[in-house]
Coordinates of C-alpha atoms in Angstrom, one line a residue:
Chain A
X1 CA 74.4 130.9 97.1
X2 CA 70.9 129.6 96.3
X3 CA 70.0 126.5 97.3
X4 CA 70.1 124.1 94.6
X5 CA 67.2 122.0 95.8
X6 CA 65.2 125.4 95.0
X7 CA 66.5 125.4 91.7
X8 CA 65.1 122.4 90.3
X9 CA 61.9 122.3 92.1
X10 CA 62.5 119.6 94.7
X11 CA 63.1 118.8 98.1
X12 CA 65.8 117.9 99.7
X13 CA 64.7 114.7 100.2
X14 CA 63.8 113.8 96.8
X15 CA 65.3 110.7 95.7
X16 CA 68.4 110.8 93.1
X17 CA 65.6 110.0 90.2
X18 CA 63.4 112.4 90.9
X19 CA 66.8 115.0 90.9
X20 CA 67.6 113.6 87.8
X21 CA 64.0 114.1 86.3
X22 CA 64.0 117.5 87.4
X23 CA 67.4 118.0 85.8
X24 CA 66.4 116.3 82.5
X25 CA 63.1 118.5 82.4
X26 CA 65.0 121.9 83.1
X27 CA 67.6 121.5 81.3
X28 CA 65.8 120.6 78.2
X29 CA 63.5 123.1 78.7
X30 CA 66.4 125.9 79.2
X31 CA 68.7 124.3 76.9
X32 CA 70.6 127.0 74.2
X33 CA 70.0 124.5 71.2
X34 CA 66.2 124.4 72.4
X35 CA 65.5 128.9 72.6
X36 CA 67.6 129.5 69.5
X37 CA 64.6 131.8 68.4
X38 CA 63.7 132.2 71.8
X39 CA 63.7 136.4 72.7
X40 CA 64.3 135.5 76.3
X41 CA 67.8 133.5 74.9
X42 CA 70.1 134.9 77.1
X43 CA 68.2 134.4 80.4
X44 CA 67.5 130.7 79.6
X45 CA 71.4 130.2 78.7
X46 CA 72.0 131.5 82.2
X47 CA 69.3 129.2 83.7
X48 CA 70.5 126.3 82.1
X49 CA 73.9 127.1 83.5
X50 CA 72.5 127.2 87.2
X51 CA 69.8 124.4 86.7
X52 CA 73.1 122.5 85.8
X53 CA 75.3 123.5 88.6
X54 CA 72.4 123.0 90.9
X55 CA 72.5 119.2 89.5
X56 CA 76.2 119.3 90.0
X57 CA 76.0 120.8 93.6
X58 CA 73.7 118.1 95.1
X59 CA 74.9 115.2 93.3
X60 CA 78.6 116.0 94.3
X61 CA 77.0 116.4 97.9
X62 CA 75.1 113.1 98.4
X63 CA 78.5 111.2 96.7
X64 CA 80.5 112.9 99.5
X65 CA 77.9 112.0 102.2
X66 CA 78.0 116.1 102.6
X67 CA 74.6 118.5 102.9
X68 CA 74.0 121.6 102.0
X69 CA 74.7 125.1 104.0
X70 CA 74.4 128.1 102.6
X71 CA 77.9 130.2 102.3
X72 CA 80.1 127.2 103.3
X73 CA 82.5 125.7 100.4
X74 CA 84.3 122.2 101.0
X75 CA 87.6 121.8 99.1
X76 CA 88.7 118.9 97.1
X77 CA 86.6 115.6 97.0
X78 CA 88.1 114.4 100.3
X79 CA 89.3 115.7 103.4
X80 CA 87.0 119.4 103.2
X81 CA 86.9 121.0 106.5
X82 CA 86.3 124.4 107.4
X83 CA 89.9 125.9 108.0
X84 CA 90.0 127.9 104.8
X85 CA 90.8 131.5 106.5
X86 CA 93.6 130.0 109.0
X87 CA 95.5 128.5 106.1
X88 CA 94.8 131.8 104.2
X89 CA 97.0 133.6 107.1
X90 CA 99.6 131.2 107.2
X91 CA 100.0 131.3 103.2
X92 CA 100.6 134.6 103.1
X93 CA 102.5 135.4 106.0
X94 CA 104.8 132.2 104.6
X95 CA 106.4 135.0 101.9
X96 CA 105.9 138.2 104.1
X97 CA 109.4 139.0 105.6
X98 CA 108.3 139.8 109.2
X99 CA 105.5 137.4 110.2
X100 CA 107.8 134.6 108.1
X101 CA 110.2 135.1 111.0
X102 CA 107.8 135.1 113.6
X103 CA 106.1 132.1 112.1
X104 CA 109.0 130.3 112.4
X105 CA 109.5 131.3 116.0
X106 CA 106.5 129.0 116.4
X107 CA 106.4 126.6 114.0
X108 CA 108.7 123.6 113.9
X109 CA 110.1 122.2 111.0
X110 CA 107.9 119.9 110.5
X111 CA 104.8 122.5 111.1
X112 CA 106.2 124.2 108.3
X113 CA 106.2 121.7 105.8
X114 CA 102.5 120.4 106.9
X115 CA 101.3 124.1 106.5
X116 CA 103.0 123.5 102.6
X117 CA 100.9 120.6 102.2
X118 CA 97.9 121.9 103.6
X119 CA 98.3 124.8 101.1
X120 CA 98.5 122.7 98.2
X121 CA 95.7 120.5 99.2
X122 CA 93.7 123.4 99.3
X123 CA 94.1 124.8 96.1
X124 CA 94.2 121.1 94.6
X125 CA 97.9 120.3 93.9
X126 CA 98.0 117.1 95.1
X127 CA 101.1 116.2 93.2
X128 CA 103.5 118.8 94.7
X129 CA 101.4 117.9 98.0
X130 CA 102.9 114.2 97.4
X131 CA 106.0 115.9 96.8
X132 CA 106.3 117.8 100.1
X133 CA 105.4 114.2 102.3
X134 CA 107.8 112.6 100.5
X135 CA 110.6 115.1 101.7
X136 CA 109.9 114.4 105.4
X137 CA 111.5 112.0 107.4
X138 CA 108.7 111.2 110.0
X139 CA 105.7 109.6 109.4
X140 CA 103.0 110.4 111.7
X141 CA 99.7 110.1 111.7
X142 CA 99.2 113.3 110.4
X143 CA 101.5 112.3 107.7
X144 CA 99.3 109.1 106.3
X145 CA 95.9 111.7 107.2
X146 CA 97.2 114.4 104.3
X147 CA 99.1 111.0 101.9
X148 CA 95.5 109.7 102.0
X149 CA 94.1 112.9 100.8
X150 CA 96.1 113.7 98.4
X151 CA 96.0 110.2 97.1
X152 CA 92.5 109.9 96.8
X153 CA 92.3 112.8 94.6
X154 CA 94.6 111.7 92.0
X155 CA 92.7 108.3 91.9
X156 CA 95.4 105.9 93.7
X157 CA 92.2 104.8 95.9
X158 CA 94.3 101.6 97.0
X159 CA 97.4 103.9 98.5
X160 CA 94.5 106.2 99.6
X161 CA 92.7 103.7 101.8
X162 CA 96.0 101.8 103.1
X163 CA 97.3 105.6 104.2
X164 CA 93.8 106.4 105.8
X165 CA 93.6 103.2 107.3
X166 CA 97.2 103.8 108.8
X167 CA 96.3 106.6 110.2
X168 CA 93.3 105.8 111.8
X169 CA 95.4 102.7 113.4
X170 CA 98.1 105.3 114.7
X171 CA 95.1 107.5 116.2
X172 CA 92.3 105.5 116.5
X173 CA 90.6 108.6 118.6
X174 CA 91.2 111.0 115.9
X175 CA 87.6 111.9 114.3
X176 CA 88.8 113.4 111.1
X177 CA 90.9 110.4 110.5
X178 CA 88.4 108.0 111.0
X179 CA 85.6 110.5 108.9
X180 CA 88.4 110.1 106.2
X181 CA 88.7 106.5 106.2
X182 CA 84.6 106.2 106.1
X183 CA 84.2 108.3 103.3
X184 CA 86.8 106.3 101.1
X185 CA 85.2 103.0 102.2
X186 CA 81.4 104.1 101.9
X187 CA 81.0 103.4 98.1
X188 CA 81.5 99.8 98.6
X189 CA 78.8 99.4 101.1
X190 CA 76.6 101.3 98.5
X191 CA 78.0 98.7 95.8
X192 CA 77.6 95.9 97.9
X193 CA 73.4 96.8 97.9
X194 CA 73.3 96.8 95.1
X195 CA 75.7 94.3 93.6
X196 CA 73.7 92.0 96.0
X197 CA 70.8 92.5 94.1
X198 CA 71.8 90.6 90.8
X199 CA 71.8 86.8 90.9
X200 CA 75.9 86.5 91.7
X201 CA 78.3 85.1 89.4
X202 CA 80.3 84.6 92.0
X203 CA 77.5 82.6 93.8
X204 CA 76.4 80.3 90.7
X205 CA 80.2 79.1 90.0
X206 CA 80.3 78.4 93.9
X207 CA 79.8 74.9 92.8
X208 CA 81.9 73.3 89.9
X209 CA 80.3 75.2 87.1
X210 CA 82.3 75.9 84.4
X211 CA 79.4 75.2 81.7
X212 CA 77.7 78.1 83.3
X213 CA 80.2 80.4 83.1
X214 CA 81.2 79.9 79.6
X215 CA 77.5 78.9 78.4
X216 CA 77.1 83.0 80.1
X217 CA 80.2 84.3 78.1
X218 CA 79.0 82.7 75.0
X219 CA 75.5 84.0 75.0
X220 CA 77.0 87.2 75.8
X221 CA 78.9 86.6 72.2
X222 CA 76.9 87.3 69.1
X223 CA 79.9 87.3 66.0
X224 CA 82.7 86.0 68.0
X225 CA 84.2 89.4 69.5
X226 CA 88.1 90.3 69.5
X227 CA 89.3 89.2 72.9
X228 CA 93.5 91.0 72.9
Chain B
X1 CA 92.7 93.5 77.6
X2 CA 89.3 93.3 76.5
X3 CA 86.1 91.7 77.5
X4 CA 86.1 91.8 81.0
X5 CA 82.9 94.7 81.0
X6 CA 80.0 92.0 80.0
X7 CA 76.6 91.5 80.9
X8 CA 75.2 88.7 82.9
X9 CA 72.9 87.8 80.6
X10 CA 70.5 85.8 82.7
X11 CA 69.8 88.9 85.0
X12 CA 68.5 90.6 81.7
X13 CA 65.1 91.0 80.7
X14 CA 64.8 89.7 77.3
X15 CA 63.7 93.1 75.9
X16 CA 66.9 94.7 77.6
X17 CA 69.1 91.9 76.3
X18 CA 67.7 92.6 72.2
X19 CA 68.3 96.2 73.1
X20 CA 72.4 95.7 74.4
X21 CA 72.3 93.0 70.8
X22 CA 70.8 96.6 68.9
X23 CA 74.3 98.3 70.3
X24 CA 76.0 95.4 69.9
X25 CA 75.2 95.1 66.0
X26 CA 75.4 98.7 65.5
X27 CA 78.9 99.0 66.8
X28 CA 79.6 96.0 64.4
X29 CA 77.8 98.0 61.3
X30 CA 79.4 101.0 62.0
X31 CA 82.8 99.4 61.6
X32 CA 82.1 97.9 58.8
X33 CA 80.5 101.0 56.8
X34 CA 83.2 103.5 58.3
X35 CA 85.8 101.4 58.1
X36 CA 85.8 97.9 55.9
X37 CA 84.6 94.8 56.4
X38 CA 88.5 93.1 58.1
X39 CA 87.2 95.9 60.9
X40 CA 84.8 94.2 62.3
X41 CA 87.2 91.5 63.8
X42 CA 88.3 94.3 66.4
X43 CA 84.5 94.7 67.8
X44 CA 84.9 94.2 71.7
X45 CA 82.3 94.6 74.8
X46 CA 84.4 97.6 76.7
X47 CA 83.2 99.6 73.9
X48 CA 79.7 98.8 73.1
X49 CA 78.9 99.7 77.3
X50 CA 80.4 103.2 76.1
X51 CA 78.3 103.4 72.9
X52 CA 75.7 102.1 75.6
X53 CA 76.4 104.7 78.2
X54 CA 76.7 107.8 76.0
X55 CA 73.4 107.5 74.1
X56 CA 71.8 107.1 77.8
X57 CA 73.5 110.4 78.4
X58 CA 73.4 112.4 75.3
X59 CA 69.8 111.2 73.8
X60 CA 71.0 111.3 70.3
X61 CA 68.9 110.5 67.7
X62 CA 69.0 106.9 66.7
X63 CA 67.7 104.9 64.1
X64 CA 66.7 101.4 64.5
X65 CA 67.2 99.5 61.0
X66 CA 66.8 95.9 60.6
X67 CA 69.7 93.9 58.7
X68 CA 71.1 90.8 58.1
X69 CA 74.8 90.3 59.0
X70 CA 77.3 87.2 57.6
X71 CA 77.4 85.0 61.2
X72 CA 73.2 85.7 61.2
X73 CA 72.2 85.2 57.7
X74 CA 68.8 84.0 58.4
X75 CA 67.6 86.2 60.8
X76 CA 67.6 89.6 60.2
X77 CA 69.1 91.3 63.5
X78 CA 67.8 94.9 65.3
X79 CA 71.2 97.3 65.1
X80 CA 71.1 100.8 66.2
X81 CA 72.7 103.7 64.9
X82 CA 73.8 106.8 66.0
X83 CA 76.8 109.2 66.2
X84 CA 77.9 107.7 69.6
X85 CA 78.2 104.2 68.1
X86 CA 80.2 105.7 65.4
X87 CA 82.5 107.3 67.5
X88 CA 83.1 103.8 69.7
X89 CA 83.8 102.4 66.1
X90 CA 86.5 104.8 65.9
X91 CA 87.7 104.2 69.5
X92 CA 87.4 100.6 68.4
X93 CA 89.7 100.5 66.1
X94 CA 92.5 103.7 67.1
X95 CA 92.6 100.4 70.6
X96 CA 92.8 97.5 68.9
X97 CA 96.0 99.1 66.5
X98 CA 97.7 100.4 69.9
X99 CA 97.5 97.4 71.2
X100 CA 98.3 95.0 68.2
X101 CA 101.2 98.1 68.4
X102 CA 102.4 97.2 72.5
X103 CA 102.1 93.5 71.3
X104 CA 104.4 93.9 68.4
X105 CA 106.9 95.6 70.7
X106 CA 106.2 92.9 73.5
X107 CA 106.5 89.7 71.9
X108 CA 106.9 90.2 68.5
X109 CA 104.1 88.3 67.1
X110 CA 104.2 88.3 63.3
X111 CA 100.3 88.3 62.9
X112 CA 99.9 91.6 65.5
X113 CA 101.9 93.5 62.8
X114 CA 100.0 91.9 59.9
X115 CA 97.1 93.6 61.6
X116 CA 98.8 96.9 62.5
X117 CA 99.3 97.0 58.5
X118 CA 95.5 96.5 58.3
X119 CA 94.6 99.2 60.6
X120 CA 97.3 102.1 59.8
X121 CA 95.9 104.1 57.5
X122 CA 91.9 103.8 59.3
X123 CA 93.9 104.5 62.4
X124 CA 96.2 107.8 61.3
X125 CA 92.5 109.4 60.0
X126 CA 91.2 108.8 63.3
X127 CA 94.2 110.6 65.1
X128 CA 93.8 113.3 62.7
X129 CA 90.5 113.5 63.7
X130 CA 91.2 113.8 67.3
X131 CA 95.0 114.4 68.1
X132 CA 94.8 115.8 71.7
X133 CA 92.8 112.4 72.8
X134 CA 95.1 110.4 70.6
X135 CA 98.8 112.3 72.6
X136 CA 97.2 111.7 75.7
X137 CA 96.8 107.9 74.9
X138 CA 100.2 107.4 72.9
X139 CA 101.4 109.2 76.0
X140 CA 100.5 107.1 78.8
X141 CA 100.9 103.8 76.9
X142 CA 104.2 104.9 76.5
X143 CA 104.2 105.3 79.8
X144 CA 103.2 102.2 80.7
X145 CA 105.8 100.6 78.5
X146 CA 108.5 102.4 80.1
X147 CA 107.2 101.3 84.0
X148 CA 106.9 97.6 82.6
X149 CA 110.6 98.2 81.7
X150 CA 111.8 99.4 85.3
X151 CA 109.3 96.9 86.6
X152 CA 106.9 98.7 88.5
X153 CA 105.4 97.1 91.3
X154 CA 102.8 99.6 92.4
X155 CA 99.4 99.0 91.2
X156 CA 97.9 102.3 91.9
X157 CA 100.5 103.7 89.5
X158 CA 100.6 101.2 86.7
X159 CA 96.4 100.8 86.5
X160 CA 96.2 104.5 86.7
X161 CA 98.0 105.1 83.6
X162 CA 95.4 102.8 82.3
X163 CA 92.5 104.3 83.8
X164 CA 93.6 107.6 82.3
X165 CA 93.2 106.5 78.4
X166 CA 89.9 105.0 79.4
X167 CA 88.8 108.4 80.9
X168 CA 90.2 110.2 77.7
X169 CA 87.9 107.4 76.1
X170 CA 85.0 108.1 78.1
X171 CA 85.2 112.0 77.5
X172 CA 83.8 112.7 74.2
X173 CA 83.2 116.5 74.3
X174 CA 84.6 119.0 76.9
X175 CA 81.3 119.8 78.3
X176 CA 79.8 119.5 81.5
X177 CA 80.2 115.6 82.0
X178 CA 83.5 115.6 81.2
X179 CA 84.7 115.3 84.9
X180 CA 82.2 112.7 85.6
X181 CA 82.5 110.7 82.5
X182 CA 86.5 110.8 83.2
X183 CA 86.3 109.5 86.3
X184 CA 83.9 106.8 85.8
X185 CA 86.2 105.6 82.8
X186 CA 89.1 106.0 85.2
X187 CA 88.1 103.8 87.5
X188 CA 86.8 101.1 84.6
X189 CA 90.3 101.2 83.5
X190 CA 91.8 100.2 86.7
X191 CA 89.6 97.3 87.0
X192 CA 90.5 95.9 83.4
X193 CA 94.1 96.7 83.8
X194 CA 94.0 94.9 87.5
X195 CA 91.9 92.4 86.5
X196 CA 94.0 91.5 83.7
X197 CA 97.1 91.4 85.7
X198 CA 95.6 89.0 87.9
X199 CA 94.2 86.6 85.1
X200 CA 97.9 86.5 83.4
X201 CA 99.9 86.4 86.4
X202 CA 101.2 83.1 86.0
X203 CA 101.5 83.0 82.6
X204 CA 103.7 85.7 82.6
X205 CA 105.8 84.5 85.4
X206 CA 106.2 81.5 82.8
X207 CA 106.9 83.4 79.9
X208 CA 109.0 85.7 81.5
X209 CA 106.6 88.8 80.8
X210 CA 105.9 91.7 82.9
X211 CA 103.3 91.3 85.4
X212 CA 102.4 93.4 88.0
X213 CA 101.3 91.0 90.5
X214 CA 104.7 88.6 89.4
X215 CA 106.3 88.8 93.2
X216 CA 102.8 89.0 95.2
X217 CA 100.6 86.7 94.0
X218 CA 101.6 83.6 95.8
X219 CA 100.7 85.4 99.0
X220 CA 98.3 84.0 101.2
X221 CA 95.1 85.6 101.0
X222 CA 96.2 87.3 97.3
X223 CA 93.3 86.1 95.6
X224 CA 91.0 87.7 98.3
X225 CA 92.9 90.8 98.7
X226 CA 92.6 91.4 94.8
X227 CA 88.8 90.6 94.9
X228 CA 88.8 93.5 97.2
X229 CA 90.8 95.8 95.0
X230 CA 88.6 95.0 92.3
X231 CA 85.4 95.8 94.2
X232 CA 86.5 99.0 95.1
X233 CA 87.5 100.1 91.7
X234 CA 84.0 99.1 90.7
X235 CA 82.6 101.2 93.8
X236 CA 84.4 104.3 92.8
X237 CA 83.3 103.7 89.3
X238 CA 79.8 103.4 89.8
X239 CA 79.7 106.2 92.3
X240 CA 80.5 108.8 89.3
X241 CA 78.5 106.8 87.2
X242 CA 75.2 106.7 89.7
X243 CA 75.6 110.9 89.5
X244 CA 74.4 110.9 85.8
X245 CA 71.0 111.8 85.0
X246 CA 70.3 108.4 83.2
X247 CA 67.4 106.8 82.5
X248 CA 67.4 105.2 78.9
X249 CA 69.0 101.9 79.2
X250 CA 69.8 102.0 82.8
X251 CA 69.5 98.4 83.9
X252 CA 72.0 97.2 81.5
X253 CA 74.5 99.7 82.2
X254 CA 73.8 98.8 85.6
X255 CA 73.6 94.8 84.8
X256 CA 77.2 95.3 83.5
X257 CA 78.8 97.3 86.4
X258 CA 77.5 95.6 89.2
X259 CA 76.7 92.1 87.9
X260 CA 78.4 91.4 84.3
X261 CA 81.9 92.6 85.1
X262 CA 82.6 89.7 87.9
X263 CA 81.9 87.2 85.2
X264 CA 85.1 86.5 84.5
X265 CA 86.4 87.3 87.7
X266 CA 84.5 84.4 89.0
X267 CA 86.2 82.1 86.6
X268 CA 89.4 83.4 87.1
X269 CA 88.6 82.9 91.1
X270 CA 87.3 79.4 90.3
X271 CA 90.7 78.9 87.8
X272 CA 93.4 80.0 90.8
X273 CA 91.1 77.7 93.8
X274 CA 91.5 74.8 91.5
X275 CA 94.9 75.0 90.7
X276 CA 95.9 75.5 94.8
X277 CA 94.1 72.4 95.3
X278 CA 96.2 70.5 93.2
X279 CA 99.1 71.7 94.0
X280 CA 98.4 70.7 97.9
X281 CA 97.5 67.6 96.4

């Protein structure tokens, strides 16, 4: 896997603008719409395609707080970690007659159904994931660790945190927990800066200003908009 | 529903608030020319920050014109025009009939179905136009209906359903931004739809409506434990939106997601503070 700093000329300290410049001038330059007459067509197309996946690669990686190493793939938005091949075993020797029984020799009941949801996690099925947790009876910590995951990836950001936090509270010494819980919780420290940048609304009202506010909605108004 | 996702005009520049007024009018021409004067009535803020967002993304060509409009007759007013604004007209007025539509069913209103009337025809060319977008809305606002019905008290479900017709807003072409313009919309959604909870609670609990918040909201602390759900909504908004490679029109998009949308928040803050103290009056 090439390094996608490498693809669009920058470092990998570059600020996000300068990515995006870099981006903006590739990808125009490569773009199919741009070579239609082009004789080289066909290798642009394919550059375009990796100038955009580079784009896609490091912006996905400074959103998840993640860097960049060569031959490693995270899975899913939250919780990645690098167990890939173990779960690979376990999957398959789930439906292979002899290792099944062995497996389950070893593995509780509860084992079993966690090796379920880490499956489907994996391969992004956060759903059925759900599914699986909401068949078991005991609610560890391990429990609200995968709820958390799986909620976070289907957008239910408020269950997500409340399960991550939960978790974190039942094992306050667990690092992936609490790696978990910071990466749910980092954008608002990032929309805090810059939220705090603006002249607050919430500041100016502090005081009894309700000519401010609606003198601000009004000027907002310019024909009297449809407010449902 | 609408008109939470506003600028805060005084943090504009005064070039960057004619330039929001240029999307502004065009969303307002491009109703009337695509779809009749009556129209322009439905012209809301939510959509003018898309119209606003996908130009800074796509770069289509726009035109500038200069034209005079019935509230400005004097003054002739800057309006752009491109086919991003004419797509947020559509999107403008497929909303404003589904919700005229849940209000009809709600409450019965005579004047929401006078105005479905008015938009039904405009409204079944636009579905024809894009049916897949238009199930997936009719879908989850049918949804929503149904989980109003068996009172649904989880607000990651019920604003979800929400964010997911925003995102189907948001998503214009299956391309490359798709994901990312989904997910930003998404999370826009949720803010409106919790936002708006919050502002109507009470009048609901009056009127005997639905609200989500209907059992909570007397809680200690409730007000601050919604500002935080709010803020993160916002958070993971802008954390998809900040991955786009825009430039063009930047600082109002940004002016409206991390300034503009606690506007009204702030009132609605101010609103609930007052009404406590009153009460322990």
């Amino acid at each position: 896997m090439r390094n996608p700093y490498e693809v669009l000329g920058v470092s990998a300290q570059a600020s996000d603008d300068e990515v995006k410049k870099a981006y903006r001038t590739l990808s125009k330059k490569y773009h199919p719409d741009a070579n239609i007459n082009n004789p080289n067509k066909e290798a642009y197309t394919e550059k375009f395609k990796e100038v955009q996946n580079a784009y896609d690669q490091i912006m996905q990686m400074r959103k998840n707080g993640t860097s960049f190493q060569s031959g490693r793939s995270t899975y899913g938005s939250y919780g990645g970690s690098s167990e890939a091949s173990d779960f690979e075993d376990i999957f398959t020797s789930f439906f292979t007659g002899q290792s099944y029984q062995q497996r389950q020799q070893y593995q509780s009941r509860e084992e079993m159904y966690f090796s379920a949801v880490r499956n489907y996690i994996m391969q992004g099925y956060f759903e059925e994931g759900l599914n699986v947790l909401s068949q078991m009876s005991e609610r560890n910590a391990l429990w609200y660790y995968y709820s958390a995951i799986c909620h976070a990836n289907l957008g239910s950001n408020i269950t997500a945190r409340e399960h991550a936090q939960t978790a974190v509270s039942m094992e306050p010494n667990n690092p992936e927990y609490v790696r978990l819980l910071n990466q749910l919780q980092s954008g608002r420290a990032q929309y805090r800066q810059r939220y705090q940048t603006y002249q607050n609304p919430m500041a100016a009202y502090s005081s009894c200003c309700y000519q401010l506010i609606f003198w601000n909605l009004l000027l907002n108004c310019c024909c009297g908009p449809r407010m449902c | 529903m609408f008109g939470y996702v506003v600028i805060n005009k005084p943090e504009l520049k005064f070039r960057e608030f004619d330039e929001y007024r240029g999307f502004y009018c065009g969303l307002c021409h491009s109703l009337k020319e695509q779809f009749g004067g009556s129209a322009q009535l439905t012209l809301n803020y939510d959509l003018t920050f898309l119209a606003i967002l996908l130009t800074a993304l796509y770069e289509p060509q726009t035109q500038t014109i200069q034209s005079r409009c019935l509230l400005h007759p004097l003054k002739k007013q800057q309006q752009y025009q491109n086919i991003y604004l004419d797509y947020c007209a559509k999107m403008t007025v497929l909303m404003s009939y589904y919700h005229c539509e849940d209000d009809w069913e709600d409450e019965r209103k005579w004047t929401r179905r006078v105005e479905m009337q008015l938009l039904k025809e405009k409204k079944e060319a636009i579905e024809r136009e894009y049916p897949v977008k238009c199930r997936l809305i009719q879908e989850e606002m049918a949804a929503i209906r149904q989980m109003e019905q068996h009172q649904e008290k989880d607000p990651d479900t019920m604003a979800n359903a929400f964010g997911r017709i925003m995102g189907s807003l948001f998503e214009v072409h299956e391309d490359h931004w798709s994901k990312t313009l989904r997910e930003t919309g998404f999370y826009l959604g949720k803010f409106i739809y919790l936002i708006d909870a919050w502002e109507d609670v009470e009048k609901d609990v009056r009127s005997g409506n639905y609200n989500l918040f209907k059992d909570r909201f007397e809680e200690v602390d409730f007000d601050e434990k919604m500002m935080e759900i709010l803020e993160m909504m916002m958070a993971d908004c802008t954390r998809s939106f900040e991955t786009l490679p825009i430039f063009d029109y930047r600082e109002i998009l940004r002016n409206i997601l991390y300034s503009g949308v606690w506007t009204r928040a702030a009132l609605i803050r101010k609103k609930k503070e007052e009404k406590k103290n009153e009460k322990s009056v």
